[in-house]
Tab-separated table of C-alpha atoms in Angstrom:
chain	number	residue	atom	x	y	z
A	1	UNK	CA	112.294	93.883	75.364
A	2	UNK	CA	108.972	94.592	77.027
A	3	UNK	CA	108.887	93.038	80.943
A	4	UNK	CA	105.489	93.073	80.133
A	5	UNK	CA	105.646	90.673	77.399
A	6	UNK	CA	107.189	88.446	79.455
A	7	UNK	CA	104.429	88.368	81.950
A	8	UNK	CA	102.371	87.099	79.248
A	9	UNK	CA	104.408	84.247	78.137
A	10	UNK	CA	104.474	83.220	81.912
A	11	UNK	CA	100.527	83.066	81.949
A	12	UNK	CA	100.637	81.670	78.778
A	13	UNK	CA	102.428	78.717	79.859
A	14	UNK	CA	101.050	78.342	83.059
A	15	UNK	CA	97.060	77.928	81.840
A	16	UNK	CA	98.293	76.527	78.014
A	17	UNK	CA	95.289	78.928	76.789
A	18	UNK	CA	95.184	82.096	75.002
A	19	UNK	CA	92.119	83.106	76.365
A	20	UNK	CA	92.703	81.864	80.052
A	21	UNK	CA	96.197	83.372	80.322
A	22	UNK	CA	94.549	86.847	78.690
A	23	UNK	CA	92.084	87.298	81.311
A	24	UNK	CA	94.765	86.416	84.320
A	25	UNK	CA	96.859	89.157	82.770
A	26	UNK	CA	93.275	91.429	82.725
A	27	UNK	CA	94.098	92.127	78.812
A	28	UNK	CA	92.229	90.460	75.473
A	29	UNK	CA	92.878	87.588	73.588
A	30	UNK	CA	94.323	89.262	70.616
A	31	UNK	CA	96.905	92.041	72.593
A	32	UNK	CA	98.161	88.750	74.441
A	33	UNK	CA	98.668	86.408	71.102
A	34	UNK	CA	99.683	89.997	69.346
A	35	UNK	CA	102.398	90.388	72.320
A	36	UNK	CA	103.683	86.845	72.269
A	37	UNK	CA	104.144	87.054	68.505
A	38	UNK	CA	105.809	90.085	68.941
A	39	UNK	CA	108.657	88.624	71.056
A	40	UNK	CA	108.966	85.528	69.192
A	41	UNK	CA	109.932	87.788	66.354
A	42	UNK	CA	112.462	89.597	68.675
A	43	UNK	CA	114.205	86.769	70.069
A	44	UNK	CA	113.868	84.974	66.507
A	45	UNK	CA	112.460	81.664	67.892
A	46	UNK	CA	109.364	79.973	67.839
A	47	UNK	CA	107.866	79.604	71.474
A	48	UNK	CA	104.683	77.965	71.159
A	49	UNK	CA	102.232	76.302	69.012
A	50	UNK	CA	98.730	76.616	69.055
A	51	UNK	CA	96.265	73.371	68.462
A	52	UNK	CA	92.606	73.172	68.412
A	53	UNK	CA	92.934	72.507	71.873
A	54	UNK	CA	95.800	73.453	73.774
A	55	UNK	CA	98.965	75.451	73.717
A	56	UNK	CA	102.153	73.340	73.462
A	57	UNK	CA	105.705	75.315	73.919
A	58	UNK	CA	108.823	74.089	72.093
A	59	UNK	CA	111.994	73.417	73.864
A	60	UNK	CA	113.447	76.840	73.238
A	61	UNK	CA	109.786	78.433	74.470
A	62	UNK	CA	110.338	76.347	77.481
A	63	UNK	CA	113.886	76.875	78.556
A	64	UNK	CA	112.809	80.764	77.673
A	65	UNK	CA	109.948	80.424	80.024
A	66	UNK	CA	112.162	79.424	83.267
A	67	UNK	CA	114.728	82.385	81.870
A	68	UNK	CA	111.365	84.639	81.860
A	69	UNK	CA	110.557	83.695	85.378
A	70	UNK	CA	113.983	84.090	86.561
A	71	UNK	CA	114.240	87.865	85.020
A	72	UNK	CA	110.633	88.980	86.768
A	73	UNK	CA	111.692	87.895	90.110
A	74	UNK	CA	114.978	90.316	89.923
A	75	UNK	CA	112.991	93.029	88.639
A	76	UNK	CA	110.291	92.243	91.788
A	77	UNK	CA	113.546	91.934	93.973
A	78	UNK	CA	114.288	95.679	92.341
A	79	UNK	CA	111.116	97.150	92.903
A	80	UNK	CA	111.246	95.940	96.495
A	81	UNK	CA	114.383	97.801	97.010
A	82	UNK	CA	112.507	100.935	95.554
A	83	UNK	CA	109.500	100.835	97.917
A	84	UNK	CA	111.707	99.757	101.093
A	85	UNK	CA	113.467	103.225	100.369
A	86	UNK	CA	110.323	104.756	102.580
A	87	UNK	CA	108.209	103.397	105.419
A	88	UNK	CA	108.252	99.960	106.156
A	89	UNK	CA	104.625	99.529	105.972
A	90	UNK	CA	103.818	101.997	103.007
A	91	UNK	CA	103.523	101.102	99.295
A	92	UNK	CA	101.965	98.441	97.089
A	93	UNK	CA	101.649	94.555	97.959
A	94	UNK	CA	100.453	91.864	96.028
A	95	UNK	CA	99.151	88.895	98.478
A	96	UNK	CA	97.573	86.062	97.352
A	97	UNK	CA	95.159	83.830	99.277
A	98	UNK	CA	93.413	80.450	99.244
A	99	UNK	CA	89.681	80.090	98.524
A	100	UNK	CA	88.702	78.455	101.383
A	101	UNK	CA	90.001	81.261	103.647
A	102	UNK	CA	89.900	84.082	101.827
A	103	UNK	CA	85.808	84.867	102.227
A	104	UNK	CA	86.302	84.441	106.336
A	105	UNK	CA	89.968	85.682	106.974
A	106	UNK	CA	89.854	89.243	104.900
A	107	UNK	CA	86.502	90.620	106.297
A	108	UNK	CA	87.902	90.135	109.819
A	109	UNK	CA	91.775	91.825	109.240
A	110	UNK	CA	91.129	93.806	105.912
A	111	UNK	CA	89.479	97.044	108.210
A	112	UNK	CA	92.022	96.955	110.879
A	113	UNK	CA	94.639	96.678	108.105
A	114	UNK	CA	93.791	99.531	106.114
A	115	UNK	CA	92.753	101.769	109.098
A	116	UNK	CA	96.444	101.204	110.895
A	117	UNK	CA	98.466	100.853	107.780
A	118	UNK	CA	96.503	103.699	105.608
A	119	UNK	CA	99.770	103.873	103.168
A	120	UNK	CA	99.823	100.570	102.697
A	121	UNK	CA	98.281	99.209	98.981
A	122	UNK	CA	96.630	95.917	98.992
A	123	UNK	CA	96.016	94.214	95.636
A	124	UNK	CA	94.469	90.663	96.682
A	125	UNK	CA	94.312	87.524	94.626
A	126	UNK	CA	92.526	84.726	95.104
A	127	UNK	CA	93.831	81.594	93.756
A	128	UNK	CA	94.004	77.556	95.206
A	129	UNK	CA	97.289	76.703	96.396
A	130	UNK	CA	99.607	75.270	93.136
A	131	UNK	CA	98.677	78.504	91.595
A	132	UNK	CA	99.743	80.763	93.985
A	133	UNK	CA	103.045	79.113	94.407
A	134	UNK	CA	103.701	79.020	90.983
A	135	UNK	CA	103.081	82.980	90.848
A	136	UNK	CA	104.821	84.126	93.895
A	137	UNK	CA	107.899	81.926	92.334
A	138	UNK	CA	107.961	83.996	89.674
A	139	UNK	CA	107.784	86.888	91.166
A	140	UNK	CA	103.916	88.014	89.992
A	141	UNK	CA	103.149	87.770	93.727
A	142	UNK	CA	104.676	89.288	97.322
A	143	UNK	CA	103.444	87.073	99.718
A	144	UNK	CA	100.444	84.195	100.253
A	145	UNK	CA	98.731	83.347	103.193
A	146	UNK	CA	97.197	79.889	103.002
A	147	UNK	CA	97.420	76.859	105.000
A	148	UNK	CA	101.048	75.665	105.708
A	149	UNK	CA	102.504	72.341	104.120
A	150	UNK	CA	104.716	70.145	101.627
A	151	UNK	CA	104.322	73.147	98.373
A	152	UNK	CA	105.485	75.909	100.908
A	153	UNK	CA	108.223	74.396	102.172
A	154	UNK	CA	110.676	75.635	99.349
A	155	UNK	CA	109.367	79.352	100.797
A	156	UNK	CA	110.313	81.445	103.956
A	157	UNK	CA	107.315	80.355	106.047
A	158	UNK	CA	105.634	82.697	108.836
A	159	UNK	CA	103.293	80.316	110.611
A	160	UNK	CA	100.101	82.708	111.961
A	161	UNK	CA	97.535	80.798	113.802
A	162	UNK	CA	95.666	76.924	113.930
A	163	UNK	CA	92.482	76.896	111.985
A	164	UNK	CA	90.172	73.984	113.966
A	165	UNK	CA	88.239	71.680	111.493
A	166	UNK	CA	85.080	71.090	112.601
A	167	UNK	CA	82.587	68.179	111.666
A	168	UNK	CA	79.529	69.924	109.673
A	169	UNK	CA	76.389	67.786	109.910
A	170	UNK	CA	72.786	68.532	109.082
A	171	UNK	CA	70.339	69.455	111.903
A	172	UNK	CA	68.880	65.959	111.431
A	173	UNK	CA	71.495	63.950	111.760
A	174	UNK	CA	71.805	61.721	114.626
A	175	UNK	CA	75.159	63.392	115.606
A	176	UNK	CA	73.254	66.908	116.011
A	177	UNK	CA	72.775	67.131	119.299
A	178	UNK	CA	75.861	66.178	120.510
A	179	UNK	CA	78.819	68.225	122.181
A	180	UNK	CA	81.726	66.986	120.108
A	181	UNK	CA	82.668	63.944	118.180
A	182	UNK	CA	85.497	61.917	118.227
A	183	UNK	CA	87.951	61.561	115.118
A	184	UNK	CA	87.694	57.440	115.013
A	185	UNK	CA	83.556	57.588	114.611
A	186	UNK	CA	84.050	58.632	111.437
A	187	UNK	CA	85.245	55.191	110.390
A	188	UNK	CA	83.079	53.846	107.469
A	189	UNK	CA	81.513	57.340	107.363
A	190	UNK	CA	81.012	58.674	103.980
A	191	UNK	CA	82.672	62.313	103.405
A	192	UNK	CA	81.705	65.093	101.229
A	193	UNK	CA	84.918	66.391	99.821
A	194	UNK	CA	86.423	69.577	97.977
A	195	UNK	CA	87.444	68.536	94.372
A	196	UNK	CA	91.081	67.996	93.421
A	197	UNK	CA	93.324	71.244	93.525
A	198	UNK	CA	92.289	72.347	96.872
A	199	UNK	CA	95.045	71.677	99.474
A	200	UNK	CA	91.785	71.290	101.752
A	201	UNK	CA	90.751	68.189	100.040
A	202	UNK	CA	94.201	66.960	100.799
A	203	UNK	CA	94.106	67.553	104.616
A	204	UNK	CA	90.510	65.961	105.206
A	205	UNK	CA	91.572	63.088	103.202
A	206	UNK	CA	94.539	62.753	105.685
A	207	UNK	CA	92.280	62.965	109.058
A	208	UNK	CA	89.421	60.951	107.661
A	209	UNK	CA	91.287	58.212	105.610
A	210	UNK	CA	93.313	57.531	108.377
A	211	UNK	CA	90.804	56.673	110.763
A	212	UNK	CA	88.497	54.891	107.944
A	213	UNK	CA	86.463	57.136	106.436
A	214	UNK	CA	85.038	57.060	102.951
A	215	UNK	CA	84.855	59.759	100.555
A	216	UNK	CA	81.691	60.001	98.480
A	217	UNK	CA	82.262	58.782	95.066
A	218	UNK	CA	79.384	60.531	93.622
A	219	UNK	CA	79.740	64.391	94.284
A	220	UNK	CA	83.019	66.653	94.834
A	221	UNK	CA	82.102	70.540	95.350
A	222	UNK	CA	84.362	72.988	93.863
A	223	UNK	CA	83.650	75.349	96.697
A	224	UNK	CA	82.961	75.432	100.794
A	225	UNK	CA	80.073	77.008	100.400
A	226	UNK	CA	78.380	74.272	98.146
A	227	UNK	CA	79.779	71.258	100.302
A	228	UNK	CA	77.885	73.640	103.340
A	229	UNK	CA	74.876	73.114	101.190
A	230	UNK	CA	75.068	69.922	100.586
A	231	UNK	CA	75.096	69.228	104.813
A	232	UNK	CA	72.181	71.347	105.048
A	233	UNK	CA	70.226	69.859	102.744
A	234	UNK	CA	70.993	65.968	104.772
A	235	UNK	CA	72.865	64.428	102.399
A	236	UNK	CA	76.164	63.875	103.597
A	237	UNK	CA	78.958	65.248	105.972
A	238	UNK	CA	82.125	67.064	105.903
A	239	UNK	CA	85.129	68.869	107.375
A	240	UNK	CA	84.641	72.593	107.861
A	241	UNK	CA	87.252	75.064	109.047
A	242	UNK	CA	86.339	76.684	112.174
A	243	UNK	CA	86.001	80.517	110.535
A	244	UNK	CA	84.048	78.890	107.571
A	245	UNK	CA	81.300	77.655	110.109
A	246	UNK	CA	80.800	81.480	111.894
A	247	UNK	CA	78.812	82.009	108.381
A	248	UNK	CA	75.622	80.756	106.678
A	249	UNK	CA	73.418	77.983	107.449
A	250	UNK	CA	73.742	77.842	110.798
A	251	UNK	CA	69.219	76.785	111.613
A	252	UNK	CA	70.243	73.790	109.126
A	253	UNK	CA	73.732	72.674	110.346
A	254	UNK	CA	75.204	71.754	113.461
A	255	UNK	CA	79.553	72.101	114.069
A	256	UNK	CA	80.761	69.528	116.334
A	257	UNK	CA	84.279	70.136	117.448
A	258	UNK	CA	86.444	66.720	118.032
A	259	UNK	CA	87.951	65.524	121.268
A	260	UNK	CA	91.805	65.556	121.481
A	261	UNK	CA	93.578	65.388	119.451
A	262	UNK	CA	91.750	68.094	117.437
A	263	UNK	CA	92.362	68.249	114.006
A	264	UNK	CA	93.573	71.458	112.390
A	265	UNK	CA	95.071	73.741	109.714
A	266	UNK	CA	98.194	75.734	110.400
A	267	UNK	CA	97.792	79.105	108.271
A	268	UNK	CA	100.547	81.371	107.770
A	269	UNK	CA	102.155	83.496	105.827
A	270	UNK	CA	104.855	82.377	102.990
A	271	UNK	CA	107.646	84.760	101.067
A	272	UNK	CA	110.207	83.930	98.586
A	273	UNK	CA	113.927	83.724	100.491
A	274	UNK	CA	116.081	86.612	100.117
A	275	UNK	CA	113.406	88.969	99.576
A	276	UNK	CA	114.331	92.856	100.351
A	277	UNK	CA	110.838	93.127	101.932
A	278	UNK	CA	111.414	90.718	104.455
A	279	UNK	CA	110.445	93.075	107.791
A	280	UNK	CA	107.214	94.024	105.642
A	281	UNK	CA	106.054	90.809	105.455
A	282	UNK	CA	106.788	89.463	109.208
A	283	UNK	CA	104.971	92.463	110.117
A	284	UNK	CA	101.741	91.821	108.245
A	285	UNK	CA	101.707	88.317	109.415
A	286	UNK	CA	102.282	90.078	112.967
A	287	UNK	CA	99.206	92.058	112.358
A	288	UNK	CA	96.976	88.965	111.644
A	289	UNK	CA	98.769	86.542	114.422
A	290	UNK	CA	97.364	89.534	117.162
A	291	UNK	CA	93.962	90.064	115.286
A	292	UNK	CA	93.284	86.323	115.066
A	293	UNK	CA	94.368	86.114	118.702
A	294	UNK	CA	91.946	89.071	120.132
């Protein structure tokens, strides 16, 4: 039995789409549906059917699914073993990262990394939050670094540094000129918010619900950089993490920190428990923690 092949049937069942789970396993649509046919014909079981729309897995496709993920993460565990055999910071590792941190984070500890750690192999994944849970549970994934909270509890969690959210507004608001803001003015304001899938969305919702805020019904961005659009262009205002607002716009927004309490993100790093690479990965976060801190 192929590990490979295996790795496919975990895409396959996390996206429920041939050609979605081919391109997260960077192969084409025909190797993958070749591959999975291939091991249904191994094991002797049918593991999936394929509709007009959507992939839907049997029971047996299912319970083989869990058993698939379960197999990867001792093979991880035994290529960990392999790689601790030499330095502790040498060899490949497979991090995953949110989207709204990724673009401001890496630039900032990717050169330091690679210049101190030169043996060290980086292979970098963006991907929102669910996703790269599910992955590093099953063993596709090392490590993540994203912000801290209910989804990586079940992980070993290595908290890093607070992330400040500031309020974005446009240069023509009649907040602009001010120093800072206070949390409760935002009741009845209406908020431009991430769509759903970003743990983001999830944490402004929390701050600005609480203190009676609105979201805006009409528009939900799929990315930072389009809700830091949006505030330029005057037609709403938002929640921006702190290393988000060092970039872009800045002539047509203003970033108003609040007044105690401040809100915030706690980033940090999360591993699966048990893992051989344990000292690797409280290093890296190490790393950042003193980087962030400079």
């Amino acid at each position: 039995m192929n590990i490979r092949n295996l790795e496919y049937l975990i895409a396959l069942a996390e996206h429920r789409h041939y050609h979605k789970a081919a391109e997260a396993c960077n192969v084409s649509q025909p190797t993958l549906s070749g591959q999975i046919k291939k091991l249904e014909d191994e094991l002797g079981v049918i593991l999936c059917e394929r509709t007009s729309r959507r992939v839907l897995f049997t029971q047996a496709g299912l319970m083989l699914v869990e058993q698939a993920k379960a197999i990867l993460r001792e093979v991880n565990v035994f290529k960990e073993m392999v790689s601790n055999q030499g330095k502790e910071m040498a060899g490949p590792i497979h991090i995953g990262i949110i989207p709204t941190l990724s673009p401001y984070l890496l630039p900032i500890i990717l050169p330091t990394l690679k210049s101190q750690y030169p043996e060290l192999e980086l292979f970098l994944y963006e991907q929102q939050t669910a996703q790269l849970m599910n992955q590093l549970e099953a063993g596709q994934l090392d490590c993540a670094i994203l912000a801290l909270g209910k989804e990586t509890e079940p992980f070993i969690e290595v908290p890093m540094f607070k992330e400040r959210m500031l309020l974005a507004v446009s240069a023509r608001h009649e907040w602009a000129s001010r120093d800072k803001v206070d949390l409760k003015e935002l009741n009845n304001c209406e908020m431009l918010l991430l769509d759903d899938g970003h743990c983001l969305r999830s944490q402004t919702l929390d701050y600005c619900m609480n203190v009676g805020a609105k979201e805006n019904q009409h528009f939900k961005a799929t990315s930072l950089e389009t809700l830091r659009n949006m505030v330029a262009a005057d037609t709403g205002i938002t929640l921006i993490p702190e290393l988000a607002s060092r970039v872009g716009s800045e002539n047509a927004i203003r970033y108003l920190p609040f007044s105690d309490p401040e809100p915030y993100r706690a980033i940090g790093l999360v591993y699966r428990p048990g893992s051989s690479l344990r000292m690797r990965y409280e290093r890296l976060a190490k790393e950042i923690t003193t980087l962030m801190e400079g």
